[in-house]
PDB file of C-alpha atoms in Angstrom:
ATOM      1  CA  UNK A  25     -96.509 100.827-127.760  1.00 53.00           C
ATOM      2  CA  UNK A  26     -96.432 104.578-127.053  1.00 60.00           C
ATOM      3  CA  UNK A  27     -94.223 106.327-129.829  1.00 67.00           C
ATOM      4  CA  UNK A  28     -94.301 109.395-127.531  1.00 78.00           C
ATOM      5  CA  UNK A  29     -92.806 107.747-125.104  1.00 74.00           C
ATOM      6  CA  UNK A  30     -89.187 106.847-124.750  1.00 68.00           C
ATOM      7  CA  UNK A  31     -88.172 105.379-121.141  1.00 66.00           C
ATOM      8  CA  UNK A  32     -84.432 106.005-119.996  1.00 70.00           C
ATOM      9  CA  UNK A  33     -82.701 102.942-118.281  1.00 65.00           C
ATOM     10  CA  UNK A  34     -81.861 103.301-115.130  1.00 71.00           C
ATOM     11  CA  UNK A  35     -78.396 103.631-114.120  1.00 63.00           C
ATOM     12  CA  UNK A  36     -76.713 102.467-111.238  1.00 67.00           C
ATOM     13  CA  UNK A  37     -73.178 102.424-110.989  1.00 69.00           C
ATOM     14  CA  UNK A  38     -71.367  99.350-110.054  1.00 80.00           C
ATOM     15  CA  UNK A  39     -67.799  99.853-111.560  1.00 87.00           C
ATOM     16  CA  UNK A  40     -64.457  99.873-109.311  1.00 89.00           C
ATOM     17  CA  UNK A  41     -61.601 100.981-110.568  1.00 92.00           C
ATOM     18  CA  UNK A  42     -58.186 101.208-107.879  1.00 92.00           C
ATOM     19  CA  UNK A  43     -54.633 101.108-107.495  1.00 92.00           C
ATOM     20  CA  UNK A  44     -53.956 102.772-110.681  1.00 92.00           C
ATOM     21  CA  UNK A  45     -50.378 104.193-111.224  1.00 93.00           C
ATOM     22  CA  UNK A  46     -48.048 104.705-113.321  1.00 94.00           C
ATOM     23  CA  UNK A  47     -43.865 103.658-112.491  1.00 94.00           C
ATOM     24  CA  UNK A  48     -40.350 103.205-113.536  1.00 95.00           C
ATOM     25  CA  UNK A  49     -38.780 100.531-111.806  1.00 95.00           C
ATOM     26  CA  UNK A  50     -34.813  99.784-112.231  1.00 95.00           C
ATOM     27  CA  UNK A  51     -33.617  96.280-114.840  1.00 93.00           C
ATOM     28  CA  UNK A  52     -34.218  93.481-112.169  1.00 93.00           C
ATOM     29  CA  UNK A  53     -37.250  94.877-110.235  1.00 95.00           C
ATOM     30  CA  UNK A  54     -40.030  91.679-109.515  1.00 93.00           C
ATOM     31  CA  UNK A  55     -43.012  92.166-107.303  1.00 91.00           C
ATOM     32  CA  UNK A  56     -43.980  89.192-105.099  1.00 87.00           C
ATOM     33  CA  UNK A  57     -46.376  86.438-106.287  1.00 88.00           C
ATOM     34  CA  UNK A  58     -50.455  87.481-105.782  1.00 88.00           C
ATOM     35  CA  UNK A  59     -54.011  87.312-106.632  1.00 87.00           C
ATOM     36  CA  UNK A  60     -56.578  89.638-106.872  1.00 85.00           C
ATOM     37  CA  UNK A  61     -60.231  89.331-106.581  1.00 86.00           C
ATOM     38  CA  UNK A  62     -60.466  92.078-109.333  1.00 92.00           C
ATOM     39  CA  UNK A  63     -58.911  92.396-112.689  1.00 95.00           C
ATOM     40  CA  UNK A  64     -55.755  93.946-112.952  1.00 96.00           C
ATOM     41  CA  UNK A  65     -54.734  95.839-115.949  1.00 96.00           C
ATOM     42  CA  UNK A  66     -50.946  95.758-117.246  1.00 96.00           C
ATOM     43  CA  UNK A  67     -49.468  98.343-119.905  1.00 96.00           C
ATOM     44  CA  UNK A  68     -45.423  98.082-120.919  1.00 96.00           C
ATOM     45  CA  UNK A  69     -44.697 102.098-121.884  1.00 96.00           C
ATOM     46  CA  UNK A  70     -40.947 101.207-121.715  1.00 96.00           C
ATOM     47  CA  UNK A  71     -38.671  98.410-121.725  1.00 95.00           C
ATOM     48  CA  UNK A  72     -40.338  94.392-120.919  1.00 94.00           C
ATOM     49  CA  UNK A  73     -42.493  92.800-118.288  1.00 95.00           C
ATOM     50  CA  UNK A  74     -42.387  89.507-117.964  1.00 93.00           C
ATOM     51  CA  UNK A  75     -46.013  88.218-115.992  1.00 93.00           C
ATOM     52  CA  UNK A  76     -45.755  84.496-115.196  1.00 90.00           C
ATOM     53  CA  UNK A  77     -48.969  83.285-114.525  1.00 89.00           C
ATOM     54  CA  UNK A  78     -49.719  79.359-112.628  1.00 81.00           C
ATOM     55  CA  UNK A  79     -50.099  77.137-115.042  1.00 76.00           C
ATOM     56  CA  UNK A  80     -49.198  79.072-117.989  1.00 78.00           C
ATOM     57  CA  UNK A  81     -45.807  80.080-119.520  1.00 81.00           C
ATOM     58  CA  UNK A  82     -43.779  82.908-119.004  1.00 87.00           C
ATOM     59  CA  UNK A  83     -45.354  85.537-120.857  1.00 89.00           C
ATOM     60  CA  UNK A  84     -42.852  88.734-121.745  1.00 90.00           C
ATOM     61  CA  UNK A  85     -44.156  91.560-123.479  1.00 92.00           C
ATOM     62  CA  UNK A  86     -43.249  95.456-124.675  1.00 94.00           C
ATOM     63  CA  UNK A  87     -44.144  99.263-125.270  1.00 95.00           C
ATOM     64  CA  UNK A  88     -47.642  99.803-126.365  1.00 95.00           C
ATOM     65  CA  UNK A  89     -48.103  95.577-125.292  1.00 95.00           C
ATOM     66  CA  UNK A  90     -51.011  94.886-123.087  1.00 95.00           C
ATOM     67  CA  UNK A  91     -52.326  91.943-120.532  1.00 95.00           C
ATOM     68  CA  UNK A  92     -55.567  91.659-118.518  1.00 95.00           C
ATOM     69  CA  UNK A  93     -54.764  89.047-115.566  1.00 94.00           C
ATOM     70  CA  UNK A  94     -58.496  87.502-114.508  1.00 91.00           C
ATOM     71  CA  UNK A  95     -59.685  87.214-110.964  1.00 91.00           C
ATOM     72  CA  UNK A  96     -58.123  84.883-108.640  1.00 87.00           C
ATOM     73  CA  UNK A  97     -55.411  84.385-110.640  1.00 90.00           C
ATOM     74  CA  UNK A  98     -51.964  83.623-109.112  1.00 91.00           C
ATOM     75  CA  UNK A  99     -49.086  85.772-111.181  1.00 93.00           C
ATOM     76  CA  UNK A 100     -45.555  87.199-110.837  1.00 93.00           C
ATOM     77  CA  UNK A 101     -44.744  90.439-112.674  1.00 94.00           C
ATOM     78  CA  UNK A 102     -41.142  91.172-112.927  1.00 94.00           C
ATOM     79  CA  UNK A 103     -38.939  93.525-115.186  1.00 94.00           C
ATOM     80  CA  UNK A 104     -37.759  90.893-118.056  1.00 91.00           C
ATOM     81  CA  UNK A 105     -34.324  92.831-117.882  1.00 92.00           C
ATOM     82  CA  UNK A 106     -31.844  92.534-115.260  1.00 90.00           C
ATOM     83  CA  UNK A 107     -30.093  96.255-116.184  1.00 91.00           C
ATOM     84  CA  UNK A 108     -32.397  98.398-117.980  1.00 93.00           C
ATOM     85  CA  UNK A 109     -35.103  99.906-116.258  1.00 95.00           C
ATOM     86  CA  UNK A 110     -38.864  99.714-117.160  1.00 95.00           C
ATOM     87  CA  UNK A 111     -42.098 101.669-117.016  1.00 96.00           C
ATOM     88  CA  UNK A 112     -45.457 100.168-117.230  1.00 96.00           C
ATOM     89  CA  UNK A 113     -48.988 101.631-116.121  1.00 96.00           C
ATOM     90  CA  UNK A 114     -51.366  99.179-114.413  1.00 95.00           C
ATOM     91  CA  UNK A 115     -55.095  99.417-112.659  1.00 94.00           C
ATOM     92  CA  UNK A 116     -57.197  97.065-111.319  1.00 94.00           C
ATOM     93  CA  UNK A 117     -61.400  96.823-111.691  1.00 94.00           C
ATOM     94  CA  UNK A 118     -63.916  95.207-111.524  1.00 92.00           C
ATOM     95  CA  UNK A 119     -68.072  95.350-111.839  1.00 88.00           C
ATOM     96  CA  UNK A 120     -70.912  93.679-110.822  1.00 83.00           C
ATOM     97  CA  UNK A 121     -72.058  92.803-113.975  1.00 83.00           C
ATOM     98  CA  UNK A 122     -71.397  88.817-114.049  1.00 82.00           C
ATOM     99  CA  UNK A 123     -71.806  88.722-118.075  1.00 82.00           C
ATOM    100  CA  UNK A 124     -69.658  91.166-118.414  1.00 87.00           C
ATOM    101  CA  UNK A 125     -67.018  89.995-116.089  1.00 87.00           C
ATOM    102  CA  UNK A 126     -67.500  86.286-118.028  1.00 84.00           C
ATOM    103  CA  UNK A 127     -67.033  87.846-121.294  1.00 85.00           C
ATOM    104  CA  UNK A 128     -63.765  89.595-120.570  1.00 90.00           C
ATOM    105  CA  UNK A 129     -62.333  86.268-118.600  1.00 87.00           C
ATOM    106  CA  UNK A 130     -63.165  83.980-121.154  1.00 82.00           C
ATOM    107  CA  UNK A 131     -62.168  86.071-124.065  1.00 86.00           C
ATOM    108  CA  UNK A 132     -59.141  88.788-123.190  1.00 90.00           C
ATOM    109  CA  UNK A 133     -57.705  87.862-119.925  1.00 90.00           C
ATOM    110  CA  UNK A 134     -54.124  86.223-119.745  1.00 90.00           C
ATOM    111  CA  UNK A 135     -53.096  86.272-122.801  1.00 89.00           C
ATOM    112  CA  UNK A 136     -50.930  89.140-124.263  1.00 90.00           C
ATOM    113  CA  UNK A 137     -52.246  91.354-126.560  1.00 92.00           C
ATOM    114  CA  UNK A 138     -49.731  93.391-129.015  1.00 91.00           C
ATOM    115  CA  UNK A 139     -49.272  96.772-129.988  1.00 93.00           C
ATOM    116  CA  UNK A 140     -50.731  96.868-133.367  1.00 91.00           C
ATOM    117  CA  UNK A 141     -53.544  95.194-131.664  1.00 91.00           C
ATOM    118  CA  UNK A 142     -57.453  96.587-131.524  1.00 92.00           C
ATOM    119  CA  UNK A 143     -57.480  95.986-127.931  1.00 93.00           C
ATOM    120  CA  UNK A 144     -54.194  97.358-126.972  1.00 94.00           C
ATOM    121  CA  UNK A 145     -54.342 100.369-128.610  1.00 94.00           C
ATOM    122  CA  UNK A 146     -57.772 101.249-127.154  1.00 95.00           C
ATOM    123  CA  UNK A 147     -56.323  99.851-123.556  1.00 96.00           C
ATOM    124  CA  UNK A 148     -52.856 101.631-123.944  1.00 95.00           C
ATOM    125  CA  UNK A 149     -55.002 105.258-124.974  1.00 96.00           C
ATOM    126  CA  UNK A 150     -57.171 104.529-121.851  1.00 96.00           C
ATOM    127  CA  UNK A 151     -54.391 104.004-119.639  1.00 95.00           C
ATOM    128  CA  UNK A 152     -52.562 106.832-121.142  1.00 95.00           C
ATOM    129  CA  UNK A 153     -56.138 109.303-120.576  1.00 95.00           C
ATOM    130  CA  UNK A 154     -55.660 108.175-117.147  1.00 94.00           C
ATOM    131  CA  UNK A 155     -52.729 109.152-116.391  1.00 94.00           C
ATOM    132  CA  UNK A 156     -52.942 112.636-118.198  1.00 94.00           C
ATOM    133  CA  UNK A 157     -55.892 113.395-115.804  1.00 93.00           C
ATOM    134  CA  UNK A 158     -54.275 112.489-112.817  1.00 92.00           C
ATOM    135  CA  UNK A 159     -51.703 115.067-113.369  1.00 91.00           C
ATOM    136  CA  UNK A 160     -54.052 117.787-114.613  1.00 92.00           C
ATOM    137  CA  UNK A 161     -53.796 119.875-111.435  1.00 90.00           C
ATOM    138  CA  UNK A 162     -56.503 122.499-113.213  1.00 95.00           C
ATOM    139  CA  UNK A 163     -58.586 120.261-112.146  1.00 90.00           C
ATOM    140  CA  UNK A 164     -60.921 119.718-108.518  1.00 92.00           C
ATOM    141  CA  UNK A 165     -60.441 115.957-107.210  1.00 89.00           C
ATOM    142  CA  UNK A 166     -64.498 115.714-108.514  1.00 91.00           C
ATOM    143  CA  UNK A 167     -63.800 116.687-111.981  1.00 93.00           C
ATOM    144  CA  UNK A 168     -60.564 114.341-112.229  1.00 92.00           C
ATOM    145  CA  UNK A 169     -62.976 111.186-110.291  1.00 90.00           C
ATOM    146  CA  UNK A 170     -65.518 112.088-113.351  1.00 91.00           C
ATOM    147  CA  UNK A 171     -63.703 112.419-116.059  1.00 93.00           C
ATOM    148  CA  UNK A 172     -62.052 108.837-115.286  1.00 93.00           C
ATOM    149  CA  UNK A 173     -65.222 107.743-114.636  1.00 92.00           C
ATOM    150  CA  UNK A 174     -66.445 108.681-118.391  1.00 93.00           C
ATOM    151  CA  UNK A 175     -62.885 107.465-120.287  1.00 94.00           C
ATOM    152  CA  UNK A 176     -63.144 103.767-118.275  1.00 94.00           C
ATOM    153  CA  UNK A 177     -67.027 103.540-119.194  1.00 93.00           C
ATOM    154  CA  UNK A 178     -66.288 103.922-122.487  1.00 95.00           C
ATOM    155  CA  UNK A 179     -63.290 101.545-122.553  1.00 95.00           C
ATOM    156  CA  UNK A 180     -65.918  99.594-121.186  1.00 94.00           C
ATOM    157  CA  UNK A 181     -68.264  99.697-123.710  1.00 93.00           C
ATOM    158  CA  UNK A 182     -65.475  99.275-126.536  1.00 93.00           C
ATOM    159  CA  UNK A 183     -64.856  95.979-124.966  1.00 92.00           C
ATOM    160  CA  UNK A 184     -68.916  95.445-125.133  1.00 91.00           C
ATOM    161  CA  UNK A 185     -69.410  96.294-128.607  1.00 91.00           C
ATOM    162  CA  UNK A 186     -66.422  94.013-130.293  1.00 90.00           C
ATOM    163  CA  UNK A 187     -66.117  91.158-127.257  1.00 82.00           C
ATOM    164  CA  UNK A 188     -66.754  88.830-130.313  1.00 74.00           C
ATOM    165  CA  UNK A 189     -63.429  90.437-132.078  1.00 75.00           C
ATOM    166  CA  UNK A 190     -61.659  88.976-129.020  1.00 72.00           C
ATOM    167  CA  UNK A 191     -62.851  85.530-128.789  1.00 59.00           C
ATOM    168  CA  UNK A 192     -60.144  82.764-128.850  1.00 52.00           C
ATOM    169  CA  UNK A 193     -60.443  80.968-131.625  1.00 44.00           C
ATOM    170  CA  UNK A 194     -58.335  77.707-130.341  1.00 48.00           C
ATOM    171  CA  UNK A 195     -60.648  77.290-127.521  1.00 49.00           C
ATOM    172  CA  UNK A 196     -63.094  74.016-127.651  1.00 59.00           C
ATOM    173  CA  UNK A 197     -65.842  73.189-125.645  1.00 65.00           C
ATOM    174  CA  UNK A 198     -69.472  72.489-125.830  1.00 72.00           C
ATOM    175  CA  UNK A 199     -72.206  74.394-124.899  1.00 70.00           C
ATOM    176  CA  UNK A 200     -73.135  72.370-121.624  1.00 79.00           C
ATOM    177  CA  UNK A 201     -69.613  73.112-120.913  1.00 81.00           C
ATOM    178  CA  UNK A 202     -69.719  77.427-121.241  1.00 75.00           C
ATOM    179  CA  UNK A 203     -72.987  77.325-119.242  1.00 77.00           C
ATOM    180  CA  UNK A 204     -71.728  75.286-116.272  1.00 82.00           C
ATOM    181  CA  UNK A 205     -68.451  76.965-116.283  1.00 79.00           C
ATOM    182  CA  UNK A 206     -70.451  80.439-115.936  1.00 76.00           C
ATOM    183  CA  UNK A 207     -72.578  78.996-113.158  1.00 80.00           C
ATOM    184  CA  UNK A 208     -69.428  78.318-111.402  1.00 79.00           C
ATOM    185  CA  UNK A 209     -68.310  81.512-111.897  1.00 74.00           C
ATOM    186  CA  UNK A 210     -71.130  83.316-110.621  1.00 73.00           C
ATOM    187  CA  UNK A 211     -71.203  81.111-107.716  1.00 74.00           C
ATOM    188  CA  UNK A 212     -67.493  82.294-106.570  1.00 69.00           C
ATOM    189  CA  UNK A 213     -68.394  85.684-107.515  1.00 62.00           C
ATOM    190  CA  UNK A 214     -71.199  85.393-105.114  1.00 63.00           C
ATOM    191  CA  UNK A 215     -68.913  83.977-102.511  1.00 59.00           C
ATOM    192  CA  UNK A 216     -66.282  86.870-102.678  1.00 50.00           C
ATOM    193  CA  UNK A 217     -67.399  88.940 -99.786  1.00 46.00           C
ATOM    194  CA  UNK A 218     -65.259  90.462 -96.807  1.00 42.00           C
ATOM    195  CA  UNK A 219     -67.946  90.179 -94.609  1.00 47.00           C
ATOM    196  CA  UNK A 220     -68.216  86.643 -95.672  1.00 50.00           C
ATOM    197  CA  UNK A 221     -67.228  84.039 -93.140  1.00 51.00           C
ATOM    198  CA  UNK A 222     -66.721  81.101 -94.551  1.00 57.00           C
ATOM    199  CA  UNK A 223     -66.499  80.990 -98.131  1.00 59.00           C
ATOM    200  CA  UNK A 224     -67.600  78.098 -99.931  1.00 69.00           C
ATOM    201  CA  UNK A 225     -65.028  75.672-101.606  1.00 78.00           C
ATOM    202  CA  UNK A 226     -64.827  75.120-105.310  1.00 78.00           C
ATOM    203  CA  UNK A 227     -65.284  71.592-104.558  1.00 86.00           C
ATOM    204  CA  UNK A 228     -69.028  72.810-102.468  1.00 85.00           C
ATOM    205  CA  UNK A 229     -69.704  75.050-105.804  1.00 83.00           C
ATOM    206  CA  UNK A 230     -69.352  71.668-108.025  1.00 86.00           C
ATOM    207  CA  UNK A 231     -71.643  69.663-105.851  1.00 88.00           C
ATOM    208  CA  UNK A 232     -74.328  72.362-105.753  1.00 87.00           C
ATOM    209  CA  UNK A 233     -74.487  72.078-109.599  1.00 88.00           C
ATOM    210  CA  UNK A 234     -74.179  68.184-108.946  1.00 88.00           C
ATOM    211  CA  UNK A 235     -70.892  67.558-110.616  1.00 89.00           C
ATOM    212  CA  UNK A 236     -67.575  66.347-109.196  1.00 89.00           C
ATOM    213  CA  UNK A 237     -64.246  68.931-108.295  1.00 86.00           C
ATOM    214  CA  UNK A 238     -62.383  66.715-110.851  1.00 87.00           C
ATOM    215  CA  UNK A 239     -64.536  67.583-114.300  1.00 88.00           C
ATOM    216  CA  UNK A 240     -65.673  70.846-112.603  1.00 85.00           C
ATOM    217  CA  UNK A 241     -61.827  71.660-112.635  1.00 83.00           C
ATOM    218  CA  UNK A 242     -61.191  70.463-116.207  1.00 81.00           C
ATOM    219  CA  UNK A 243     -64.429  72.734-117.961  1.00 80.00           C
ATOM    220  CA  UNK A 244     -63.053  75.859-115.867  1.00 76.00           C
ATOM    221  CA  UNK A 245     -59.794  75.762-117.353  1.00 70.00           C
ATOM    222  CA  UNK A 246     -61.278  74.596-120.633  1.00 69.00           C
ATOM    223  CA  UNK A 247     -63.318  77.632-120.809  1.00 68.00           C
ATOM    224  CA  UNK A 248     -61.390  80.501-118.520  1.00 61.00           C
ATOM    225  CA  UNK A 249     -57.724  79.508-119.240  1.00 56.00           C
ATOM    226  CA  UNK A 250     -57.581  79.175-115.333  1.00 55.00           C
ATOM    227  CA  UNK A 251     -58.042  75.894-113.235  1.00 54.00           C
ATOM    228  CA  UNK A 252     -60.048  78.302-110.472  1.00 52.00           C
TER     229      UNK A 252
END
């Protein structure tokens, strides 16, 4: 190997981060039940959110509190209090990178993270940078689009250098179980295309990897915390 020589990876881009705001929203405020083929980001500044989730209880959660809601998954977000008002910032992404997206779904999304928290503080400080830039005025609509860029890249790459922090302890399944889940996974991440028209069932996933909807179901939730 040349020591003289030290190659530079090549970078392409594949990161997509949208519909990022922050709001106040009066005690009693709920937004209608939906799903998103991205992830969506929620941060409580003020007040409680409750985020009901199918299949899951009623999660409610606080300032400086933080949830990541996983593709395709049906949810509710609602202010918990009928009479005081709340403020929460939220974003949604998402990436091309399939391990990436499997290590964030199977070991942060939908479940609620709190305040004191490694992950929520480094999510609530991104969210926070966000928002600061967005308001900078001093700056041209290329430096704000950059300077995002860099502070979710390197949320990013928290995420990828303590994933293993994160892991769920209470979840149990075998091997055979993670790999098959992920193959599903990647095969409805291939699927999701606008263009696409006719997406393939969950059941047609399961019988390409020659297994039936039933135990295909099961492993999914096993693994993701989702049935699909």
């Amino acid at each position: 190997m040349d020591k003289d020589f030290v190659a530079i990876p090549n970078l392409e881009s594949s990161i997509r981060l949208f519909g990022g705001h922050m709001r106040t929203v009066s005690g009693g405020w709920k937004f209608f039940g939906q799903q998103h083929q991205s992830f969506e980001l929620m941060c409580v500044v003020a007040g409680q959110q409750v985020t009901q989730i199918r299949n899951l209880p009623p999660m409610i959660y606080g300032p400086g509190e933080v949830l990541v809601i996983s593709p395709g998954t049906w949810h509710v977000n609602a202010n918990a209090s009928q009479n005081e008002p709340m403020t929460y910032i939220t974003c949604h992404f998402d990436m091309e990178n399939l391990n990436l997206k499997s290590e964030i779904i199977s070991n942060l999304a939908n479940s609620v993270f709190r305040a004191d928290s490694f992950f929520a503080k480094n999510a609530f400080k991104t969210s926070k940078q966000l928002i600061e830039i967005s308001e900078n005025t001093d700056l041209s609509e290329e430096e704000q689009r950059l300077k995002i860029q860099i502070i979710f890249l390197n949320f990013l790459l928290v995420i990828v250098h303590n994933i293993k922090k994160f892991k769920k302890v209470d979840v149990k399944y075998t091997d055979r179980e993670a790999q098959l889940a992920r193959s599903l996974a990647t095969l409805m991440a291939d699927n999701i295309k606008l263009d696409h028209p006719k997406m393939d069932s969950f059941e047609d996933n399961c019988q390409r990897l020659n297994i039936s909807a039933g135990y295909g179901h099961r492993i999914f939730k096993r693994v993701y915390g989702i049935t699909r």
